[in-house]
Short mmCIF file of C-alpha atoms (C1' of nucleotides) in Angstrom, two decimals:
data_model
loop_
_atom_site.label_atom_id
_atom_site.label_comp_id
_atom_site.label_asym_id
_atom_site.label_seq_id
_atom_site.Cartn_x
_atom_site.Cartn_y
_atom_site.Cartn_z
CA UNK A 98 -0.13 0.15 0.65
CA UNK A 99 1.59 3.42 -1.34
CA UNK A 100 1.01 6.11 2.10
CA UNK A 101 -0.76 8.73 1.54
CA UNK A 102 1.30 11.43 0.92
CA UNK A 103 2.28 8.62 -2.33
CA UNK A 104 -1.10 9.52 -3.19
CA UNK A 105 -1.36 12.97 -2.14
CA UNK A 106 1.99 13.48 -4.88
CA UNK A 107 0.53 11.75 -7.21
CA UNK A 108 -2.45 14.07 -7.40
CA UNK A 109 -0.63 17.20 -6.78
CA UNK A 110 1.83 16.33 -10.16
CA UNK A 111 -1.29 15.22 -11.62
CA UNK A 112 -2.71 18.37 -11.19
CA UNK A 113 -0.30 20.40 -12.85
CA UNK A 114 0.43 17.80 -15.30
CA UNK A 115 -2.92 19.09 -16.77
CA UNK A 116 -1.96 23.20 -15.43
CA UNK A 117 -1.31 24.93 -19.12
CA UNK A 118 2.09 26.13 -19.47
CA UNK A 119 3.95 25.66 -16.41
CA UNK A 120 2.15 28.25 -15.07
CA UNK A 121 3.23 29.03 -11.51
CA UNK A 122 0.43 27.64 -8.35
CA UNK A 123 0.03 28.63 -6.14
CA UNK A 124 0.22 25.99 -2.83
CA UNK A 125 -3.32 27.28 -1.48
CA UNK A 126 -5.00 26.53 -5.23
CA UNK A 127 -2.93 23.04 -5.37
CA UNK A 128 -4.98 22.22 -1.91
CA UNK A 129 -7.84 22.99 -2.84
CA UNK A 130 -8.64 22.14 -6.02
CA UNK A 131 -7.05 18.85 -5.42
CA UNK A 132 -9.17 18.62 -1.44
CA UNK A 133 -5.37 17.60 -0.26
CA UNK A 134 -4.42 18.62 3.56
CA UNK A 135 -2.89 22.43 2.70
CA UNK A 136 0.06 22.20 5.02
CA UNK A 137 0.92 18.47 4.19
CA UNK A 138 0.84 19.49 0.79
CA UNK A 139 3.30 22.18 1.34
CA UNK A 140 6.19 19.04 2.61
CA UNK A 141 5.56 17.45 -0.98
CA UNK A 142 6.12 19.68 -2.86
CA UNK A 143 9.18 20.64 -0.91
CA UNK A 144 10.71 17.53 -1.80
CA UNK A 145 9.52 17.47 -5.15
CA UNK A 146 11.33 20.76 -5.69
CA UNK A 147 14.48 19.51 -4.73
CA UNK A 148 14.29 16.11 -6.75
CA UNK A 149 13.96 18.21 -10.06
CA UNK A 150 11.09 17.19 -10.98
CA UNK A 151 8.81 20.70 -10.56
CA UNK A 152 10.13 24.38 -9.91
CA UNK A 153 8.87 27.36 -8.26
CA UNK A 154 9.12 30.78 -7.39
CA UNK A 155 8.79 32.87 -4.09
CA UNK A 156 6.53 36.66 -3.91
CA UNK A 157 2.64 37.25 -6.47
CA UNK A 158 2.94 35.26 -8.99
CA UNK A 159 4.63 32.64 -7.33
CA UNK A 160 3.52 29.20 -7.01
CA UNK A 161 4.82 25.58 -8.16
CA UNK A 162 5.22 24.97 -11.13
CA UNK A 163 5.97 21.77 -13.64
CA UNK A 164 9.71 21.25 -14.53
CA UNK A 165 9.93 18.00 -16.43
CA UNK A 166 8.00 16.69 -19.17
CA UNK A 167 4.94 13.94 -17.57
CA UNK A 168 6.12 11.30 -19.93
CA UNK A 169 9.35 11.39 -18.29
CA UNK A 170 7.84 10.89 -14.63
CA UNK A 171 7.19 7.87 -14.00
CA UNK A 172 5.33 6.00 -11.00
CA UNK A 173 8.56 4.35 -9.84
CA UNK A 174 10.27 7.49 -9.61
CA UNK A 175 7.78 8.58 -7.10
CA UNK A 176 7.23 5.87 -5.30
CA UNK A 177 10.55 5.57 -4.28
CA UNK A 178 10.75 9.21 -3.11
CA UNK A 179 7.74 8.65 -0.60
CA UNK A 180 6.75 5.08 -0.53
CA UNK A 181 10.74 3.46 -0.11
CA UNK A 182 11.29 0.25 -2.39
CA UNK A 183 10.16 -1.40 -4.48
CA UNK A 184 10.84 -3.65 -3.78
CA UNK A 185 9.14 -6.02 -1.03
CA UNK A 186 11.88 -6.20 0.82
CA UNK A 187 15.22 -5.08 1.86
CA UNK A 188 17.09 -7.82 1.34
CA UNK A 189 15.09 -8.08 -2.79
CA UNK A 190 15.78 -3.92 -2.82
CA UNK A 191 18.50 -2.74 -4.40
CA UNK A 192 18.50 1.08 -3.60
CA UNK A 193 17.06 0.04 -0.46
CA UNK A 194 19.20 -2.87 0.13
CA UNK A 195 20.18 -3.68 3.59
CA UNK A 196 20.65 -7.98 4.72
CA UNK A 197 18.20 -9.93 6.94
CA UNK A 198 19.31 -10.69 10.34
CA UNK A 199 18.41 -14.27 10.88
CA UNK A 200 19.07 -14.99 7.33
CA UNK A 201 21.80 -17.07 7.54
CA UNK A 202 23.20 -17.01 4.05
CA UNK A 203 21.13 -14.80 1.27
CA UNK A 204 22.82 -17.15 -1.51
CA UNK A 205 20.81 -19.46 -0.03
CA UNK A 206 17.39 -17.93 0.95
CA UNK A 207 15.06 -19.08 -1.70
CA UNK A 208 12.58 -15.94 -0.57
CA UNK A 209 15.11 -13.79 -0.95
CA UNK A 210 15.49 -15.35 -5.10
CA UNK A 211 12.42 -14.57 -5.19
CA UNK A 212 12.00 -11.57 -4.36
CA UNK A 213 14.73 -10.59 -6.43
CA UNK A 214 12.78 -11.39 -9.42
CA UNK A 215 9.18 -10.45 -8.38
CA UNK A 216 10.66 -7.00 -7.89
CA UNK A 217 11.92 -6.98 -11.54
CA UNK A 218 9.45 -7.80 -12.32
CA UNK A 219 7.33 -5.18 -10.20
CA UNK A 220 9.59 -2.80 -11.57
CA UNK A 221 9.20 -3.14 -15.62
CA UNK A 222 5.51 -1.99 -14.27
CA UNK A 223 5.89 0.94 -12.52
CA UNK A 224 8.81 2.22 -14.46
CA UNK A 225 6.95 2.50 -17.88
CA UNK A 226 3.92 3.63 -16.67
CA UNK A 227 4.12 7.21 -16.06
CA UNK A 228 2.29 10.93 -15.09
CA UNK A 229 1.68 11.23 -18.63
CA UNK A 230 -0.66 8.34 -18.24
CA UNK A 231 -2.47 9.23 -15.58
CA UNK A 232 -2.97 12.46 -17.20
CA UNK A 233 -3.98 10.39 -20.28
CA UNK A 234 -6.82 8.76 -18.15
CA UNK A 235 -8.45 11.06 -16.91
CA UNK A 236 -11.94 11.14 -18.65
CA UNK B 90 7.40 -3.94 1.85
CA UNK B 91 6.32 -6.60 3.60
CA UNK B 92 5.62 -6.02 7.19
CA UNK B 93 7.66 -8.16 9.91
CA UNK B 94 5.02 -10.83 9.78
CA UNK B 95 5.04 -11.51 6.05
CA UNK B 96 8.64 -12.14 6.09
CA UNK B 97 8.48 -14.31 8.95
CA UNK B 98 5.36 -16.49 7.65
CA UNK B 99 7.99 -16.64 4.22
CA UNK B 100 10.26 -18.35 6.73
CA UNK B 101 7.93 -20.95 8.68
CA UNK B 102 6.19 -21.48 5.73
CA UNK B 103 9.22 -22.69 4.12
CA UNK B 104 10.63 -24.50 6.64
CA UNK B 105 7.66 -26.21 7.44
CA UNK B 106 7.65 -27.61 3.54
CA UNK B 107 11.01 -29.01 3.43
CA UNK B 108 10.14 -31.05 6.35
CA UNK B 109 9.95 -34.26 4.85
CA UNK B 110 5.74 -35.97 5.34
CA UNK B 111 3.95 -33.01 6.98
CA UNK B 112 5.85 -35.24 9.65
CA UNK B 113 4.39 -32.03 13.41
CA UNK B 114 7.18 -29.76 14.35
CA UNK B 115 6.66 -28.07 17.99
CA UNK B 116 7.03 -24.22 17.46
CA UNK B 117 9.91 -23.75 19.95
CA UNK B 118 11.29 -25.87 17.23
CA UNK B 119 10.69 -23.59 13.82
CA UNK B 120 11.46 -20.24 15.91
CA UNK B 121 15.28 -22.36 16.71
CA UNK B 122 15.84 -22.85 13.35
CA UNK B 123 14.16 -20.80 11.45
CA UNK B 124 15.66 -18.03 14.45
CA UNK B 125 12.64 -15.99 14.42
CA UNK B 126 11.39 -14.56 17.52
CA UNK B 127 8.78 -17.33 19.07
CA UNK B 128 6.50 -16.17 20.40
CA UNK B 129 5.87 -13.38 18.05
CA UNK B 130 6.07 -16.98 16.04
CA UNK B 131 2.94 -18.68 17.52
CA UNK B 132 0.08 -16.14 16.82
CA UNK B 133 1.22 -16.11 12.64
CA UNK B 134 1.33 -19.82 12.37
CA UNK B 135 -1.91 -19.33 14.91
CA UNK B 136 -2.88 -17.48 11.92
CA UNK B 137 -1.97 -19.44 8.92
CA UNK B 138 -3.48 -22.59 11.43
CA UNK B 139 -6.91 -21.08 10.55
CA UNK B 140 -6.97 -20.36 6.86
CA UNK B 141 -6.87 -24.27 7.04
CA UNK B 142 -2.76 -23.88 4.68
CA UNK B 143 -1.34 -25.59 8.42
CA UNK B 144 -2.61 -28.22 11.20
CA UNK B 145 -1.93 -27.98 14.14
CA UNK B 146 -1.74 -31.05 16.99
CA UNK B 147 -0.99 -30.83 20.56
CA UNK B 148 0.75 -32.18 23.12
CA UNK B 149 3.42 -34.66 23.03
CA UNK B 150 4.68 -35.65 19.46
CA UNK B 151 2.50 -32.33 18.41
CA UNK B 152 3.19 -29.47 16.36
CA UNK B 153 2.67 -28.04 13.64
CA UNK B 154 2.91 -29.23 9.96
CA UNK B 155 1.58 -28.39 7.01
CA UNK B 156 -2.13 -29.29 5.18
CA UNK B 157 -1.93 -27.97 2.19
CA UNK B 158 0.71 -28.26 -0.45
CA UNK B 159 3.28 -26.00 -1.53
CA UNK B 160 1.83 -25.66 -5.11
CA UNK B 161 -1.04 -24.24 -3.63
CA UNK B 162 -0.08 -22.14 -1.52
CA UNK B 163 1.22 -18.47 -3.98
CA UNK B 164 2.38 -15.48 -2.69
CA UNK B 165 -0.40 -13.85 -3.02
CA UNK B 166 -2.33 -15.63 -0.89
CA UNK B 167 0.48 -15.13 2.46
CA UNK B 168 1.02 -11.40 1.23
CA UNK B 169 -2.81 -10.89 1.33
CA UNK B 170 -3.59 -13.25 4.67
CA UNK B 171 -0.58 -10.84 6.59
CA UNK B 172 0.50 -7.80 5.13
CA UNK B 173 -3.00 -6.99 3.28
CA UNK B 174 -3.49 -5.79 -0.12
CA UNK B 175 -1.84 -6.26 -3.14
CA UNK B 176 -3.11 -3.30 -4.00
CA UNK B 177 -1.42 0.14 -4.23
CA UNK B 178 -4.46 1.87 -2.59
CA UNK B 179 -7.68 1.30 -1.47
CA UNK B 180 -10.06 2.55 -4.48
CA UNK B 181 -7.79 0.41 -6.17
CA UNK B 182 -7.99 -2.87 -4.29
CA UNK B 183 -10.91 -5.78 -5.07
CA UNK B 184 -10.87 -7.34 -2.06
CA UNK B 185 -9.89 -4.84 0.16
CA UNK B 186 -11.86 -2.15 -1.60
CA UNK B 187 -12.66 1.93 0.34
CA UNK B 188 -12.79 4.81 -2.09
CA UNK B 189 -10.70 8.13 -1.91
CA UNK B 190 -12.16 10.98 0.50
CA UNK B 191 -10.44 13.23 -2.01
CA UNK B 192 -12.13 12.02 -5.45
CA UNK B 193 -15.07 13.73 -6.51
CA UNK B 194 -15.64 10.68 -9.59
CA UNK B 195 -13.20 8.10 -9.01
CA UNK B 196 -14.07 6.46 -12.54
CA UNK B 197 -12.47 10.06 -13.63
CA UNK B 198 -9.98 9.15 -11.71
CA UNK B 199 -6.28 9.01 -14.06
CA UNK B 200 -4.39 7.45 -10.91
CA UNK B 201 -6.84 5.11 -9.77
CA UNK B 202 -7.04 3.26 -13.78
CA UNK B 203 -3.89 3.42 -13.52
CA UNK B 204 -2.77 1.56 -10.04
CA UNK B 205 -6.15 -1.05 -11.33
CA UNK B 206 -4.24 -2.04 -14.47
CA UNK B 207 -0.68 -1.87 -11.96
CA UNK B 208 -2.96 -4.69 -9.76
CA UNK B 209 -3.29 -6.68 -12.47
CA UNK B 210 -0.24 -7.15 -13.57
CA UNK B 211 1.04 -7.29 -9.91
CA UNK B 212 -1.37 -9.66 -9.13
CA UNK B 213 -0.04 -12.06 -12.32
CA UNK B 214 4.02 -12.01 -10.71
CA UNK B 215 2.17 -13.35 -7.33
CA UNK B 216 -0.48 -15.92 -7.80
CA UNK B 217 2.04 -17.40 -10.58
CA UNK B 218 4.93 -18.11 -7.33
CA UNK B 219 4.30 -20.27 -5.16
CA UNK B 220 5.79 -22.14 -1.52
CA UNK B 221 7.14 -24.87 -4.14
CA UNK B 222 9.10 -21.59 -6.17
CA UNK B 223 10.34 -21.05 -2.89
CA UNK B 224 11.35 -23.81 -1.60
CA UNK B 225 13.02 -25.17 -5.17
CA UNK B 226 15.56 -22.04 -4.99
CA UNK B 227 16.72 -22.67 -2.12
CA UNK B 228 20.43 -24.34 -3.35
"C1'" DT C 201 7.98 48.96 1.59
"C1'" DA C 202 4.05 46.12 1.80
"C1'" DT C 203 2.14 42.15 0.00
"C1'" DT C 204 2.63 37.60 -1.71
"C1'" DA C 205 4.14 33.09 -1.09
"C1'" DA C 206 7.64 29.86 -0.52
"C1'" DT C 207 10.66 27.98 3.06
"C1'" DC C 208 12.29 25.86 7.24
"C1'" DT C 209 11.55 24.49 11.97
"C1'" DA C 210 9.51 22.14 16.13
"C1'" DT C 211 6.10 19.88 17.26
"C1'" DT C 212 2.07 16.63 18.73
"C1'" DA C 213 -2.32 12.68 17.91
"C1'" DA C 214 -2.86 8.35 16.20
"C1'" DA C 215 -2.30 4.16 13.96
"C1'" DA C 216 0.66 0.11 13.34
"C1'" DC C 217 4.07 -2.25 13.96
"C1'" DG C 218 6.95 -5.79 16.81
"C1'" DA C 219 7.12 -8.12 20.50
"C1'" DT C 220 6.05 -10.08 24.95
"C1'" DA C 221 3.98 -13.13 29.35
"C1'" DG C 222 1.31 -15.63 31.87
"C1'" DA C 223 -2.22 -18.41 32.17
"C1'" DT C 224 -5.40 -21.89 29.45
"C1'" DT C 225 -6.70 -26.30 27.64
"C1'" DA C 226 -6.15 -30.99 24.42
"C1'" DT C 227 -3.58 -34.85 23.61
"C1'" DA C 228 -0.41 -38.38 25.24
"C1'" DT C 229 2.16 -41.43 27.95
"C1'" DA C 230 3.16 -44.29 31.97
"C1'" DT D 275 -5.39 -41.20 35.98
"C1'" DA D 276 -1.44 -38.27 36.81
"C1'" DT D 277 1.90 -36.22 35.01
"C1'" DA D 278 4.57 -33.81 31.13
"C1'" DT D 279 4.01 -31.72 26.92
"C1'" DA D 280 2.52 -28.28 23.80
"C1'" DA D 281 -1.04 -25.50 21.61
"C1'" DT D 282 -3.88 -21.59 22.28
"C1'" DC D 283 -6.35 -17.50 24.57
"C1'" DT D 284 -5.41 -13.28 27.01
"C1'" DA D 285 -3.31 -8.82 27.96
"C1'" DT D 286 -0.30 -5.87 28.02
"C1'" DC D 287 3.64 -2.26 26.09
"C1'" DG D 288 7.09 0.05 24.09
"C1'" DT D 289 8.49 2.15 19.47
"C1'" DT D 290 8.84 3.81 15.17
"C1'" DT D 291 5.81 5.44 12.07
"C1'" DT D 292 2.38 8.46 10.47
"C1'" DA D 293 -0.59 12.00 9.03
"C1'" DA D 294 -1.28 17.02 10.67
"C1'" DT D 295 -0.62 21.76 11.65
"C1'" DA D 296 1.38 26.18 13.50
"C1'" DG D 297 4.38 29.59 13.75
"C1'" DA D 298 8.63 32.33 12.13
"C1'" DT D 299 11.85 33.48 8.23
"C1'" DT D 300 13.29 34.36 3.56
"C1'" DA D 301 12.54 35.96 -1.15
"C1'" DA D 302 10.71 38.57 -5.21
"C1'" DT D 303 7.61 41.59 -6.84
"C1'" DA D 304 5.32 46.06 -7.54
#
DNA sequence: TATTAATCTATTAAAACGATAGATTATATA
DNA sequence: TATATAATCTATCGTTTTAATAGATTAATA
């Protein structure tokens, strides 16, 4: 399951992705239109900015706007950022790898091998689907 | 990510699946061999019993043993039992469906549509992989 | 210089997770 | 029938994560 933060990020991105010419939109408008809690949304937008997906402008006429192309923002990327690893266990993750305490020999562990495969196949799905596809699916 | 409970369930099942003739094994032995916390493991084994995957016998010579065939125990089944939905959001889950509060019209929601597809594809993977495959992958 | 709007720091309530303790019930066998 | 064995049940508990809010600060514009 995705956290609410992750879900909110998708909603905010979808909204901004539909904005014409990527004109900056202020937080409160994004919050109103997407029905997301404003203060919580702030932290999300900030994270998206820090990772280079959004840009921002302070002061009058400011707000947040999309920098990356919607086709270049994959589900995997957003999920990793807000939800953590794609893999089902840390021992099967490439980006967030950590060994299991109870596991004597990982190279022997059938669960690990299986979850590595699952991760691989899941990633294929999540990398190929983008914000563009989400927006295209609307209406 | 899977919870530790889910991971422990897989380890316990893998151990029992490798047992010859499905002879009952006592909790403490399962715990020792798998290196899992015994008391926590108890609750897991009980759940597995209630769902018909394991059988148990009290008293001397008792313990837990596998009832279902390893080929008939899918990853999806275990994950659902201990970890919850396969879908990434409740609104995209069939077994645990729940609408989103912020969503005015689900039929219009691009995220929902996308996650329904993801769920479908993920399920294909997780249903086709079984305890048998995990055990086969060992050594 | 006043207004606007993002950014930063700090805090908090609630839920989920992981784990343990102790009492009870069922079964086998000596 | 008594005893040992082992699952089962009830209850509790600390920690971490999640979701959310409050308030002060900085930057940009007009």
